[in-house]
Coordinates of C-alpha atoms and ligand atoms in Angstrom, one line a residue:
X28 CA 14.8 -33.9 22.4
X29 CA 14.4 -32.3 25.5
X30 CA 14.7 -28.4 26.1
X31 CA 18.3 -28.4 27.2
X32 CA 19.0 -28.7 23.6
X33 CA 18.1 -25.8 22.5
X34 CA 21.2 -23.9 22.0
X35 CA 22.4 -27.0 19.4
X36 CA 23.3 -26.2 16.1
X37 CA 20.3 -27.4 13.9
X38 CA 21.3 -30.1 10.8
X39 CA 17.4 -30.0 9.9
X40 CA 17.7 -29.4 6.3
X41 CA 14.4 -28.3 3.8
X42 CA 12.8 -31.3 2.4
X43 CA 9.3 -32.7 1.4
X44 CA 7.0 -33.9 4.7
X45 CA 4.6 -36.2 4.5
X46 CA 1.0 -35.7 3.5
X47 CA -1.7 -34.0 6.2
X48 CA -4.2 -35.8 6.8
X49 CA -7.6 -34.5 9.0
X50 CA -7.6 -36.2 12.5
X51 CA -11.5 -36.7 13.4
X52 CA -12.8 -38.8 16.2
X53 CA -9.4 -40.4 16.8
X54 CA -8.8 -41.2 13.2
X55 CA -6.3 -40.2 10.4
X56 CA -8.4 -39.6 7.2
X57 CA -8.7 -37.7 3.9
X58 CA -11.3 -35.5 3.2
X59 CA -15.3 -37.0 1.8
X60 CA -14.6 -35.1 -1.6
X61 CA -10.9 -36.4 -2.0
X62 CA -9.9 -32.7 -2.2
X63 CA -6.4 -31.6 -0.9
X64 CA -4.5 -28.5 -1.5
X65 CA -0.6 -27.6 -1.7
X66 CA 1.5 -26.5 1.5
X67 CA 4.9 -24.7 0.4
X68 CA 7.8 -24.0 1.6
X69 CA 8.1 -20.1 2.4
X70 CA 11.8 -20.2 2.0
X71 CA 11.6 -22.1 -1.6
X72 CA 8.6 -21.4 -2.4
X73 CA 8.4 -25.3 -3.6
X74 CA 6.1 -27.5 -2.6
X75 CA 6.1 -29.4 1.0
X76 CA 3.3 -31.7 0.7
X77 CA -0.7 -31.9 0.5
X78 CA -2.8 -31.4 2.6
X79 CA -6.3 -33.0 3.0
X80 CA -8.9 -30.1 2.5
X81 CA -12.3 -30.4 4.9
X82 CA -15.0 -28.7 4.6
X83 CA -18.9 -28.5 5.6
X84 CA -19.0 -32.6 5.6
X85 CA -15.6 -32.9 8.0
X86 CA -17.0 -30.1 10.3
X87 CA -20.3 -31.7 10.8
X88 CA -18.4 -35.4 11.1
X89 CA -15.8 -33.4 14.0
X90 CA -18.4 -31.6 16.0
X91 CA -20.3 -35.0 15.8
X92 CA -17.8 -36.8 17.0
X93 CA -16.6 -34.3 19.8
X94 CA -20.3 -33.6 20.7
X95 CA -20.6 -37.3 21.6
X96 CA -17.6 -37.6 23.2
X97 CA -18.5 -34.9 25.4
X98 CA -22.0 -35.8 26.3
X99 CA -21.6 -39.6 26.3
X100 CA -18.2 -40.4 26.4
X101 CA -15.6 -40.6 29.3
X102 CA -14.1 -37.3 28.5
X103 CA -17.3 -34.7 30.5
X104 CA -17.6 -37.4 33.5
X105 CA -13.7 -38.0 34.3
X106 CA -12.1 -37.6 37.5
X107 CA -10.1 -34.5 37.2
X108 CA -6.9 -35.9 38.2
X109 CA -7.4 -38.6 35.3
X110 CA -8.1 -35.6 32.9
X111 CA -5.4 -33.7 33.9
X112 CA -2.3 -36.9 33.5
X113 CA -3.7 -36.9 29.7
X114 CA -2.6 -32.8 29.8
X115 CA 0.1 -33.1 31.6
X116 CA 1.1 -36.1 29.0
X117 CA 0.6 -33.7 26.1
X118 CA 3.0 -31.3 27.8
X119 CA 5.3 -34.4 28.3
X120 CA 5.0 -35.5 24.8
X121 CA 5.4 -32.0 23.2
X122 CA 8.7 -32.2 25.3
X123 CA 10.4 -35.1 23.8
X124 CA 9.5 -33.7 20.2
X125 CA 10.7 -30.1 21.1
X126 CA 13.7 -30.5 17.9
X127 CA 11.0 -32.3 15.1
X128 CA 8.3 -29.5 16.4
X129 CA 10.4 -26.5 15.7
X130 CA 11.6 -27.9 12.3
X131 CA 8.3 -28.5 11.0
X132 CA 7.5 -24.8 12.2
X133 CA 10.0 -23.5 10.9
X134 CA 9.9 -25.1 7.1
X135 CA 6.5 -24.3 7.2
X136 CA 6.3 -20.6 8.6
X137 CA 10.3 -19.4 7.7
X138 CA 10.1 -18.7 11.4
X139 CA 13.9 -19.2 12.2
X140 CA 14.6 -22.7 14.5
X141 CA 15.9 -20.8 17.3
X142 CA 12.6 -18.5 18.1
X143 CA 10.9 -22.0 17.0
X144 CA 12.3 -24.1 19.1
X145 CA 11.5 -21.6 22.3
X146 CA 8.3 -21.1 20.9
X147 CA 7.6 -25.1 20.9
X148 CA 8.9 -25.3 25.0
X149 CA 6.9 -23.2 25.7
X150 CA 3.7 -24.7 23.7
X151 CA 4.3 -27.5 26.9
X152 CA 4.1 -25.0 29.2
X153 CA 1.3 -24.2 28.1
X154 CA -0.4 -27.5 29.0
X155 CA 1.2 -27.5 32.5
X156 CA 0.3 -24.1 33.5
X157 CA -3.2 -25.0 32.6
X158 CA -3.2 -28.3 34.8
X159 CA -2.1 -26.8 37.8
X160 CA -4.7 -23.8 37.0
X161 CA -7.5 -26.1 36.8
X162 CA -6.6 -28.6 40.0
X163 CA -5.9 -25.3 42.1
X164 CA -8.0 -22.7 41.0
X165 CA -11.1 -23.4 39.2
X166 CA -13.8 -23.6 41.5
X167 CA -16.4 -21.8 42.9
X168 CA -17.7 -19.7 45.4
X169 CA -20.7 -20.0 48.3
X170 CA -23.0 -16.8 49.0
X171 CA -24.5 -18.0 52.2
X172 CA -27.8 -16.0 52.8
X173 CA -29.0 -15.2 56.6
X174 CA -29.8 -18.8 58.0
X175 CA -32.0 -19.6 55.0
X176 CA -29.8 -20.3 52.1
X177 CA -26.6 -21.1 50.4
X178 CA -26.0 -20.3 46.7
X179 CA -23.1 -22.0 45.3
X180 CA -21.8 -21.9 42.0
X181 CA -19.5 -24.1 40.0
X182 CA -18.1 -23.8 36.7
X183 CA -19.3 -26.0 33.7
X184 CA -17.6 -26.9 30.7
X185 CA -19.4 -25.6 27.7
X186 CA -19.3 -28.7 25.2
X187 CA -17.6 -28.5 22.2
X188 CA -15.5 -25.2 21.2
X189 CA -14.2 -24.3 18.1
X190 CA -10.7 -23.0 18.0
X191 CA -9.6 -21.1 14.5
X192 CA -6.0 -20.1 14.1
X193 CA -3.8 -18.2 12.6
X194 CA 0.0 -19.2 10.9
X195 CA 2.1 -16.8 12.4
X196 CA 2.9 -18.8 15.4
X197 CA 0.8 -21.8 14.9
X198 CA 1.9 -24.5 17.2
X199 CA 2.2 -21.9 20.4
X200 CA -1.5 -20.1 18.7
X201 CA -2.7 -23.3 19.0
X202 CA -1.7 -24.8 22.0
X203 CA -2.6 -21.8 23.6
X204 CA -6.1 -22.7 23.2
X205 CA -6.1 -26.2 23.4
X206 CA -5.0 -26.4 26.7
X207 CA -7.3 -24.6 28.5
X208 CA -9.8 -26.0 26.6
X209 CA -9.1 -30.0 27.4
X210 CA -8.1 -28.6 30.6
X211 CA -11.3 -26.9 31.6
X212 CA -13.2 -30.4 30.1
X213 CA -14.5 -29.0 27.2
X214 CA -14.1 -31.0 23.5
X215 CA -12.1 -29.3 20.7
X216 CA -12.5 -28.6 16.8
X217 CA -9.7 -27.2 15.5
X218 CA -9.3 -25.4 12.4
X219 CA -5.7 -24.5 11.7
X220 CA -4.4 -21.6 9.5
X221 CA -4.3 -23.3 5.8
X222 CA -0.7 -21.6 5.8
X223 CA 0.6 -23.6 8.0
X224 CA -1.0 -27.1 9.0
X225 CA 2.2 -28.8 9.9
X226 CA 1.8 -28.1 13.8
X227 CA -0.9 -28.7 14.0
X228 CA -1.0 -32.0 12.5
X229 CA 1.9 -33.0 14.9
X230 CA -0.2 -31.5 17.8
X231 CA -2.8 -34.1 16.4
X232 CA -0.3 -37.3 16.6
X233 CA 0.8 -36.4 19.6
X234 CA -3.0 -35.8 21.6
X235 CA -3.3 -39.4 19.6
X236 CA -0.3 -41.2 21.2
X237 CA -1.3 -39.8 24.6
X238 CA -4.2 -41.5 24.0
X239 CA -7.0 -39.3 24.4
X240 CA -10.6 -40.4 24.3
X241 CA -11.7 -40.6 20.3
X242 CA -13.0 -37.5 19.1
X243 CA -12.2 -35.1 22.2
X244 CA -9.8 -33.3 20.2
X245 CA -10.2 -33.2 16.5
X246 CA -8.5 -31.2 13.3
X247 CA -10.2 -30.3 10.2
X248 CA -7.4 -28.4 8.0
X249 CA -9.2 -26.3 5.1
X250 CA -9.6 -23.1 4.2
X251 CA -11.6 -20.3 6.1
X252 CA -14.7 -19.7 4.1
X253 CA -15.4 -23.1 4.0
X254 CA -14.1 -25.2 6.9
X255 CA -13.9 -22.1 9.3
X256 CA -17.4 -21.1 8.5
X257 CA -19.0 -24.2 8.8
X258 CA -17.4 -24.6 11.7
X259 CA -18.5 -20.6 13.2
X260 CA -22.1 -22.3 12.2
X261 CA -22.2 -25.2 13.5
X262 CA -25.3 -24.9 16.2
X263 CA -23.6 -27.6 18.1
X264 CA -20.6 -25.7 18.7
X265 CA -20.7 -23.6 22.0
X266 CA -17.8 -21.2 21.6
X267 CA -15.3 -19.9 18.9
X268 CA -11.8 -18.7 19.8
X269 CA -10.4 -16.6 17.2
X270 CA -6.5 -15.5 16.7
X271 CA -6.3 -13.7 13.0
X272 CA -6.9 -10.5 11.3
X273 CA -9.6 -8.2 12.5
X274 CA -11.5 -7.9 9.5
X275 CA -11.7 -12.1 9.9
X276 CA -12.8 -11.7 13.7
X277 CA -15.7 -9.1 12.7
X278 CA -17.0 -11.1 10.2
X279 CA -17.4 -14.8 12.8
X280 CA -18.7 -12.5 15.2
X281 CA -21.3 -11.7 12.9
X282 CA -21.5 -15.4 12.0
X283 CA -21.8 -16.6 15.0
X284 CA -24.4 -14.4 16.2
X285 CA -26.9 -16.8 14.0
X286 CA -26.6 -18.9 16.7
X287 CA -25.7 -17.0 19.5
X288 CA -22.3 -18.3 20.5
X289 CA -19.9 -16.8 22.5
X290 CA -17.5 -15.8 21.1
X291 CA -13.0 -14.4 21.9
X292 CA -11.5 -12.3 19.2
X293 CA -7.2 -12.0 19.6
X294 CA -6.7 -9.8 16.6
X295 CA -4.3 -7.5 14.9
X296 CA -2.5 -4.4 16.5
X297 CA -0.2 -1.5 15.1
X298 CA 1.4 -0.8 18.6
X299 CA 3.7 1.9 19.5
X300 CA 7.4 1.8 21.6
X301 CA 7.6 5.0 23.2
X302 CA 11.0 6.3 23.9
X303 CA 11.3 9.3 26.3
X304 CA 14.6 11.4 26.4
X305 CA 15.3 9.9 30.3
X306 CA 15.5 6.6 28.6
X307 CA 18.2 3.8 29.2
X308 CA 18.5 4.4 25.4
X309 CA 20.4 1.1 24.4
X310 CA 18.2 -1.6 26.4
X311 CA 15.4 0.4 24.4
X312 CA 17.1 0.0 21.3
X313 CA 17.0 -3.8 22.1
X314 CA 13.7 -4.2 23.1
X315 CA 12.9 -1.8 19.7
X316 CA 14.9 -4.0 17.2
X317 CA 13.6 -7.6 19.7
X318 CA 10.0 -6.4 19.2
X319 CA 9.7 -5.6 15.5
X320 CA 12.2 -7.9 13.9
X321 CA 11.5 -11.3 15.7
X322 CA 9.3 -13.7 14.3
X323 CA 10.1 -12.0 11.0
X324 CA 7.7 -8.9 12.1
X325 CA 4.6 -11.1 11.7
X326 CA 3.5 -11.0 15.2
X327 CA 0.1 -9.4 16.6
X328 CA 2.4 -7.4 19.2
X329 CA 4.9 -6.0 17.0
X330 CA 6.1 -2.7 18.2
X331 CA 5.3 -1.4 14.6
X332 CA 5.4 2.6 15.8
X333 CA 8.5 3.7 17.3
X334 CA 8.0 7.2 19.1
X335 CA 11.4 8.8 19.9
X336 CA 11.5 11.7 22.1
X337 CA 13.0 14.5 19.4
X338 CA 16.2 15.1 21.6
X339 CA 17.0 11.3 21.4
X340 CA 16.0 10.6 17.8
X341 CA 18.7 11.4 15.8
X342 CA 21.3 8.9 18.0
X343 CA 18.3 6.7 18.6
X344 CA 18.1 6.1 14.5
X345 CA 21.6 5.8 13.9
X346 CA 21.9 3.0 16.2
X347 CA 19.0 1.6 14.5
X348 CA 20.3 1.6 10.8
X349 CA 23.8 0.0 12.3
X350 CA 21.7 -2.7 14.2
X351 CA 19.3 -3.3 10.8
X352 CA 22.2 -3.6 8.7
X353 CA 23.6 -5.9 10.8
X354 CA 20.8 -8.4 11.6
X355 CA 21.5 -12.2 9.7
X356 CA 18.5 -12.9 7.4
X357 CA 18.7 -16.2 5.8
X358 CA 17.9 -19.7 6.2
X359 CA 14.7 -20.5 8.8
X360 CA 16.7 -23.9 9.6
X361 CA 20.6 -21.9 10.1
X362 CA 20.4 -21.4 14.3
X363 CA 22.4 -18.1 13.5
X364 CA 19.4 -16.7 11.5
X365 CA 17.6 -13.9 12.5
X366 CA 14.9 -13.4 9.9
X367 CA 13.5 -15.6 7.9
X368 CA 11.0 -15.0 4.9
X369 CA 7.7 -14.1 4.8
X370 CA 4.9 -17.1 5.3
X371 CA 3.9 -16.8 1.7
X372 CA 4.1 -14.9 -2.0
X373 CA 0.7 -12.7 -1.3
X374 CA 1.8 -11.9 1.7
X375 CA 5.4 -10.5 0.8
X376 CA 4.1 -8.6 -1.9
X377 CA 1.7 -6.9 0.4
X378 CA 4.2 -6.2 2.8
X379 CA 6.7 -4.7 -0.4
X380 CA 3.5 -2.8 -1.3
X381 CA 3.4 -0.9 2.2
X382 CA 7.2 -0.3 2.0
X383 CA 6.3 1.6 -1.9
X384 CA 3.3 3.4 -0.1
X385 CA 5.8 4.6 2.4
X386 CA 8.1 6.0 -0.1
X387 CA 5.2 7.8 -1.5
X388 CA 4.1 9.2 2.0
X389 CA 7.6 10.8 2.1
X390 CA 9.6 8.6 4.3
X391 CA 13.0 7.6 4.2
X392 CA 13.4 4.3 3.5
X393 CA 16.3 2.7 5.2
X394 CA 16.5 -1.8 4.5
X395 CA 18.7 -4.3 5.3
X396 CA 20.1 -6.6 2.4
X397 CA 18.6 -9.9 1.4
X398 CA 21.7 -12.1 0.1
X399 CA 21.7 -13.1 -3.6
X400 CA 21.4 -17.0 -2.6
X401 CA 18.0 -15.7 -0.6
X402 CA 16.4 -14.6 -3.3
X403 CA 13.9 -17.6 -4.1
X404 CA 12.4 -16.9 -0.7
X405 CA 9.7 -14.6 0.7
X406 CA 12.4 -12.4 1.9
X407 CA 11.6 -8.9 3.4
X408 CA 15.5 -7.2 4.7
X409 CA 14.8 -5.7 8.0
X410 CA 12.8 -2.0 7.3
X411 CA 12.9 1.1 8.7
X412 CA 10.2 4.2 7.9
X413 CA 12.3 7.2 8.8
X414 CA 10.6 10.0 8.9
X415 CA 7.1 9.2 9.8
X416 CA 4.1 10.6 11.0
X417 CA 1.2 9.1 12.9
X418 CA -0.9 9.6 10.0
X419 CA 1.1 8.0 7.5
X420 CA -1.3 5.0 6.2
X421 CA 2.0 2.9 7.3
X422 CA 1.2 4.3 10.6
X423 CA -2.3 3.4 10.7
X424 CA -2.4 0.1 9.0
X425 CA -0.6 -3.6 10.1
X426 CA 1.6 -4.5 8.3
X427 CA 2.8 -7.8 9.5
X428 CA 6.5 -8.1 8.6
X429 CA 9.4 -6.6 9.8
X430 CA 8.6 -2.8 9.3
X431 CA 8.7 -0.2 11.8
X432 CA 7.2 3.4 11.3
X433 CA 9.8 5.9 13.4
X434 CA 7.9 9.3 14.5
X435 CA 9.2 11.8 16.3
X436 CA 7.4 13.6 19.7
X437 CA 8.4 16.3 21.7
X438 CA 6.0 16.3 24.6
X439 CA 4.5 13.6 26.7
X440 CA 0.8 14.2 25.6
X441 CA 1.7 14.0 22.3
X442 CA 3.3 10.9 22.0
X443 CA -0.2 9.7 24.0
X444 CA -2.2 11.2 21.4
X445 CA -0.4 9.6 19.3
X446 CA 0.1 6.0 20.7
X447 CA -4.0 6.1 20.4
X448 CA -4.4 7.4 17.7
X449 CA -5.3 4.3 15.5
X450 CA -8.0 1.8 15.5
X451 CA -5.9 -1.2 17.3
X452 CA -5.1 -1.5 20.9
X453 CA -3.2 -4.6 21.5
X454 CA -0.6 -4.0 23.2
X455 CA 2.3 -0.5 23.8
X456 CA 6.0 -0.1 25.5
X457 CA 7.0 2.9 27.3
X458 CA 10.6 3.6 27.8
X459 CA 11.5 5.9 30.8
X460 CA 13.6 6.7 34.1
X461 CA 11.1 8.1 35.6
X462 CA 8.8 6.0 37.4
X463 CA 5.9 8.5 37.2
X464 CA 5.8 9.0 34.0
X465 CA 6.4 5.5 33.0
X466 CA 3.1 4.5 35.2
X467 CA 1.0 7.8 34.1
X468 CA 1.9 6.8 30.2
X469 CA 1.0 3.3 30.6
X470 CA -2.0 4.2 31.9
X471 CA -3.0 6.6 29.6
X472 CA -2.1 4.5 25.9
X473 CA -5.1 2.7 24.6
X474 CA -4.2 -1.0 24.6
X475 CA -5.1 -4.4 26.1
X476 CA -1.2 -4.7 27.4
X477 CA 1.5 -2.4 28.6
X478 CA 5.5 -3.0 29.2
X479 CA 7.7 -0.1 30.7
X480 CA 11.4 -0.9 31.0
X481 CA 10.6 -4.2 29.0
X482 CA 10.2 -6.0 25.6
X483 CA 6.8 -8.7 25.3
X484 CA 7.6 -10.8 28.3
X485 CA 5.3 -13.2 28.5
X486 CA 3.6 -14.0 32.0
X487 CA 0.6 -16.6 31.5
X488 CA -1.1 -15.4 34.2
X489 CA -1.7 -12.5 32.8
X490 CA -5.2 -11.7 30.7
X491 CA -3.7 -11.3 27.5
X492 CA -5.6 -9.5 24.5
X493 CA -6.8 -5.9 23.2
X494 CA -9.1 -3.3 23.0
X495 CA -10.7 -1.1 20.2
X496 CA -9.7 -3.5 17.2
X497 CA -7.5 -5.4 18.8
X498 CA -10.0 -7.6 20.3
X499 CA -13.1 -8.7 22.6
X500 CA -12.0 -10.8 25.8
X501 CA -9.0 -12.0 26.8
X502 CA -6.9 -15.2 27.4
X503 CA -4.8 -16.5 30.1
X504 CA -4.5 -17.5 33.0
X505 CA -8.3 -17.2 35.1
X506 CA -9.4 -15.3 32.2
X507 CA -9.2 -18.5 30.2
X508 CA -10.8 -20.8 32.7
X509 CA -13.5 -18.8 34.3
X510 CA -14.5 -16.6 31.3
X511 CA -14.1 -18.0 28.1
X512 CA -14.1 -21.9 28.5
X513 CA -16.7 -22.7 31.5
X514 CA -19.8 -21.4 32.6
X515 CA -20.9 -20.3 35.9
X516 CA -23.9 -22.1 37.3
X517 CA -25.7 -20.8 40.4
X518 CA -27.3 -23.8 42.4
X519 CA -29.8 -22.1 45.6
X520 CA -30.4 -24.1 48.4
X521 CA -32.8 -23.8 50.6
X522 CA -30.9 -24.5 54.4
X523 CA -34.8 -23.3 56.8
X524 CA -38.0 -23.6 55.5
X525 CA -38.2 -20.3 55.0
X526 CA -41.6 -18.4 53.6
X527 CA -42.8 -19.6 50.3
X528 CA -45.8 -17.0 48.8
X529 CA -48.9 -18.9 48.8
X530 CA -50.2 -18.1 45.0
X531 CA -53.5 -16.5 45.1
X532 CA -53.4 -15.1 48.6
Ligands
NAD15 P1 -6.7 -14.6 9.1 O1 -7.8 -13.8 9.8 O2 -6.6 -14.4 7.7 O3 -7.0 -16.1 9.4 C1 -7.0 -16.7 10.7 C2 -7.8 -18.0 10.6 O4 -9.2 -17.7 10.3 C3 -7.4 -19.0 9.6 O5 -7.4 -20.3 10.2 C4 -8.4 -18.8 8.5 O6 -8.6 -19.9 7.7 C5 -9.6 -18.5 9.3 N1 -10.7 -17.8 8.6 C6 -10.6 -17.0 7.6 N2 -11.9 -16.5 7.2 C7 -12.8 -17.2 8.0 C8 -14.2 -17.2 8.1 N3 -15.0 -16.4 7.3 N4 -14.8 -17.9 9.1 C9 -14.0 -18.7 9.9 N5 -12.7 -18.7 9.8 C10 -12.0 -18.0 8.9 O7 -5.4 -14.2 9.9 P2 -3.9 -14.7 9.6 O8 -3.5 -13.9 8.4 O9 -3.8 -16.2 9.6 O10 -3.1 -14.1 10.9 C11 -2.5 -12.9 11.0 C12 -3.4 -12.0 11.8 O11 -3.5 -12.5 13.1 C13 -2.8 -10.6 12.1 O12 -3.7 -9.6 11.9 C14 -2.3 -10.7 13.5 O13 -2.2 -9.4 14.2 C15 -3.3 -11.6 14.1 N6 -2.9 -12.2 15.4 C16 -3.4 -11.7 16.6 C17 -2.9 -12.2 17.8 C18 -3.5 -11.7 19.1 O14 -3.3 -12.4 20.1 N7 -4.2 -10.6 19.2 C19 -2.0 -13.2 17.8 C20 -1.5 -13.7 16.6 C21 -1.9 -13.1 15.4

C-alpha cells in the first residue's frame, strides 16, 4: 500500500503471525539448538508466535557468512550505482508494505497504527536519504603539498558491523542503521530487541526479495546476554551500533573493548520542555502533550520534565489535566487511538512502580482512565507528576511510558540548572518569544539536541544523539557515513622526487 494511504481506517485485527525464523547468509532457518522463545501480544498479553532463539553458534555462522560476503563476495567490489538500486529497492519495497509493516509493529509493540504507519514511511526514507548521501557526498578530500606531494584520502567500508536494537520503535531503530550501513558498503549483523522481532523479520523478507547478495545482511533474533554478546565479541566484527538503555550501552562498550571495536551508543534521556512566561502557551501545550504521550511515552526523547515558568503554571496545568483526560487510549490497531499499552508486563509494572514512588515523593498524581474492556493490556492512562521537583527520583530517572514530571521555575538560570541537572543529555525544548533567550537557553541545556518553538521534528541531516549518559557519537546524515560506518584512509603520493634521507649519513 503506498503512503497515500495512510489516513485509512485500519481493519487489521489482533491475531497469531507466523513463526520467526533467523535469516543468515540468505536463508530462513531455525536456530542449531532447536530453541525458540514466545513473542506476545502487548495488548493481550497472549501469545503471537515463536521465535527462533540464536545464540553464540548463529552469531559465529552470521558474521561468517557476512565476513565472506564482504571480503569475497560481490557486495565490497560493486559499482556504486549497482549498490545503491539494491537500497533504493529496499526503500521501494518497504513502500508497497507500508499497511502489513505498521500492523506487524503495532501488534507487536502496542504502538498505535497511525504513529506506526508514519514511522514505517519513513523507515524508506531512510534508505533513500542514505543513497543520495552516499552517490553525492561520500568522498574524499586532496591535501596537495608544495610541488612534491598529494595526499588523498578516501573512505573505506569497515567490514561487517553489528547493529543491536531496541523495541520501542524497531522497524524505524533498525532501518535507521541498516541503511547507512549497506549504503556506505559495509555487511550487517543484526540483533533485534527480543521484544519485538516482527520488523525486523519483515525487514529480512524484504532485503531477501530485493535480492541482496547472500549473507550481506543477516538477522540473528535472541536475547541480549547471549546473542548480543556474542555478537559485541565477535573479533570479526568491526563496529557495534547500539540504541537501548544506558546501563546496556556501558556494559558493550566495556565488551567491546576486548577487541577494540568501535563503538555508537544512542541511549536513554530524561529531557526537559521548558516553558517561559513569553510563551505561545497553547502550541507549547501541544508540543508538551505530542512529546510525552506519543509512542506511548517509550521514546528516548520524551520530554519527561516539564519546566513551567511559575506565572504560567497554574493555566499551563489545567490545560494539561483537560488534554490528559481527553486523550483515546485503546486498541494499537483503532486509527483513532492515541496510546496504546506498554511493550510488555515487566515493563508496565515498572512504569506503575515510578508512578507509586511519585506519590511517595509528594506529588500530585493526576491520570487518565484506562477503559474496563482495556484492562487485559499493558495499559498505562496518560500521567501527570504535579508538583515536582528536579530532585524527585521521577525526575532523575527514565521512565519510559507516558509520564511527565511538571516543576515549577521562576528565573531563567534556574530552569538551566535544572534542565542539567541529571545524568542524560539527549535531547531539551525551550518554549519562548524572545529570540535571545530562546538561543542563550538552547545553548546553555546539556543535551545532544535542542528545539525552540518546536516538538522532535526530525531532520536526517542532522547528527542526531546525546551527551553525558545519553550517548557517545552520533547518527545521521555525514555523521553516519564519514564517522561511524567508513574509515578514512590517507594515500601520499609522491608528485617530484623530492629528498629521501640517506640512512646512515
Ligand atoms: P535494552 O538496553 O534493554 O536492549 C537493547 C538491545 O540490547 C536489545 O536488542 C537487547 O537484547 C540488547 N542487549 C541487552 N543486553 C546486551 C548485552 N549484554 N550485550 C549486547 N546486547 C545486549 O534497551 P530497550 O529496553 O530495548 O530500549 C529502551 C531504551 O532504549 C531506553 O533507555 C531508551 O531511551 C533507549 N533508546 C535510545 C534512543 C536514542 O536514540 N538515544 C532511541 C531509542 C531508544
Amino acid at each position: 500500500m503506498a503512503n497515500g494511504a495512510v489516513e485509512n481506517k485500519s481493519t487489521a485485527v489482533h491475531k497469531k503471525v507466523d513463526d520467526v525464523k533467523l535469516y543468515i547468509n540468505g536463508q530462513f532457518k531455525e536456530a542449531a539448538s532447536g530453541r525458540s522463545f514466545e513473542n506476545v501480544n502487548p495488548f493481550t498479553n497472549e501469545v503471537i508466535n515463536s521465535v527462533a532463539e540464536g545464540d553464540k553458534t548463529e552469531i559465529d555462522e552470521a558474521v561468517s557468512a557476512a565476513d565472506k560476503a564482504f571480503k569475497e563476495g560481490p557486495w565490497g567490489s560493486m559499482k556504486l550505482a549497482e549498490r545503491m538500486k539494491y537500497i533504493d529497492r529496499i526503500a521501494d519495497l518497504i513502500d508497497e508494505e507500508v499497511e502489513e509493516i505498521a500492523v506487524l509493529e503495532s501488534l507487536d509493540t502496542g504502538l498505535p497504527i497511525k504513529q506506526t504507519r508514519k514511522m514505517t514511511a519513513r523507515a524508506a526514507e531512510n534508505f533513500r536519504f542514505y543513497s543520495r548521501m552516499v552517490q553525492t557526498k561520500l568522498h574524499g578530500e586532496a591535501y596537495q603539498v608544495d610541488d612534491e606531494f598529494i595526499n588523498y584520502t578516501v573512505y573505506k567500508p569497515l567490514g561487517v558491523v553489528g547493529l543491536i536494537t531496541p523495541w520501542n520503535a524497531p522497524f524505524m531503530l533498525e532501518t535507521w542503521k541498516v541503511a547507512p550501513a549497506l549504503a556506505t558498503g559495509n555487511t550487517v549483523v543484526l540483533k533485534p530487541a527480543e521484544l519485538s522481532p516482527l520488523t525486523a523479520n519483515k525487514l529480512a523478507e524484504i532485503i531477501d526479495k530485493a535480492e541482496l547478495p547472500e549473507g550481506v545482511f543477516n538477522v540473528v533474533h535472541g536475547f541480549g546476554e547471549t546473542a548480543g554478546a556474542s555478537l559485541v565479541a565477535h573479533p570479526d566484527v568491526k563496529a557495534i551500533s547500539f540504541t537501548g538503555e544506558t546501563v546496556t550501552g556501558s556494559t558493550i562498550i566495556k565488551n567491546a573493548a576486548d577487541t577494540l571495536k568501535k563503538t555508537s551508543m544512542e541511549l536513554g534521556g530524561k529531557s526537559p520542555l521548558i516553558v517561559f512566561e513569553d510563551a505561545d502557551l497553547d502550541r507549547a501545550l501541544d508540543a508538551a502533550v505530542w512529546g510525552i504521550f506519543s509512542f506511548n511515552g517509550e521514546r528516548c526523547t520524551a520530554n519527561s520534565r516539564l519546566l513551567l515558568h511559575k506565572n504560567v503554571k497554574d493555566e499551563f496545568v489545567e490545560k494539561l489535566k483537560k488534554r490528559v483526560e481527553n486523550i483515546k487510549i485503546g486498541d494499537p490497531m483503532d486509527t483513532s487511538t492515541q496510546l496504546g499499552p506498554l511493550i510488555e508486563k515487566n515493563h508496565f509494572e515498572k512504569v506503575k512502580k515510578y508512578i507509586d514512588i511519585a506519590r511517595e515523593e509528594g506529588c500530585e498524581v493526576v491520570q487518565g482512565t484506562v477503559p474496563e474492556e482495556m484492562k487485559a493490556g499493558n495499559f498505562v492512562p496518560p500521567t501527570l507528576l504535579l508538583n515536582a521537583t528536579n530532585e524527585m527520583t521521577v525526575s532523575q530517572e527514565e521512565i519510559f511510558g507516558p509520564v511527565m514530571a511538571v516543576i515549577e521555575f521562576e528565573t531563567e538560570e534556574e530552569a538551566v540548572a535544572m534542565a542539567n541537572d541529571v545524568k542524560y543529555g539527549l535531547a531539551g525544548y525551550v518554549w519562548t518569544n524572545d529570540i535571545k533567550r530562546g538561543h542563550r537557553v538552547a545553548q546553555a541545556v546539556d543535551a545532544g539536541m535542542l528545539w525552540v518553538n518546536s516538538q522532535n521534528v526530525r531532520d536526517l541531516r542532522i547528527p542526531f544523539g546525546g551527551m553525558k549518559d545519553s550517548g557517545i557519537g552520533r547518527e545521521g546524515g555525514h555523521f553516519a557515513i564519514f564517522e561511524f560506518y567508513t574509515e578514512p584512509k590517507v594515500i601520499h603520493v609522491a608528485i617530484s622526487d623530492h629528498h629521501i634521507p640517506q640512512f646512515g649519513k
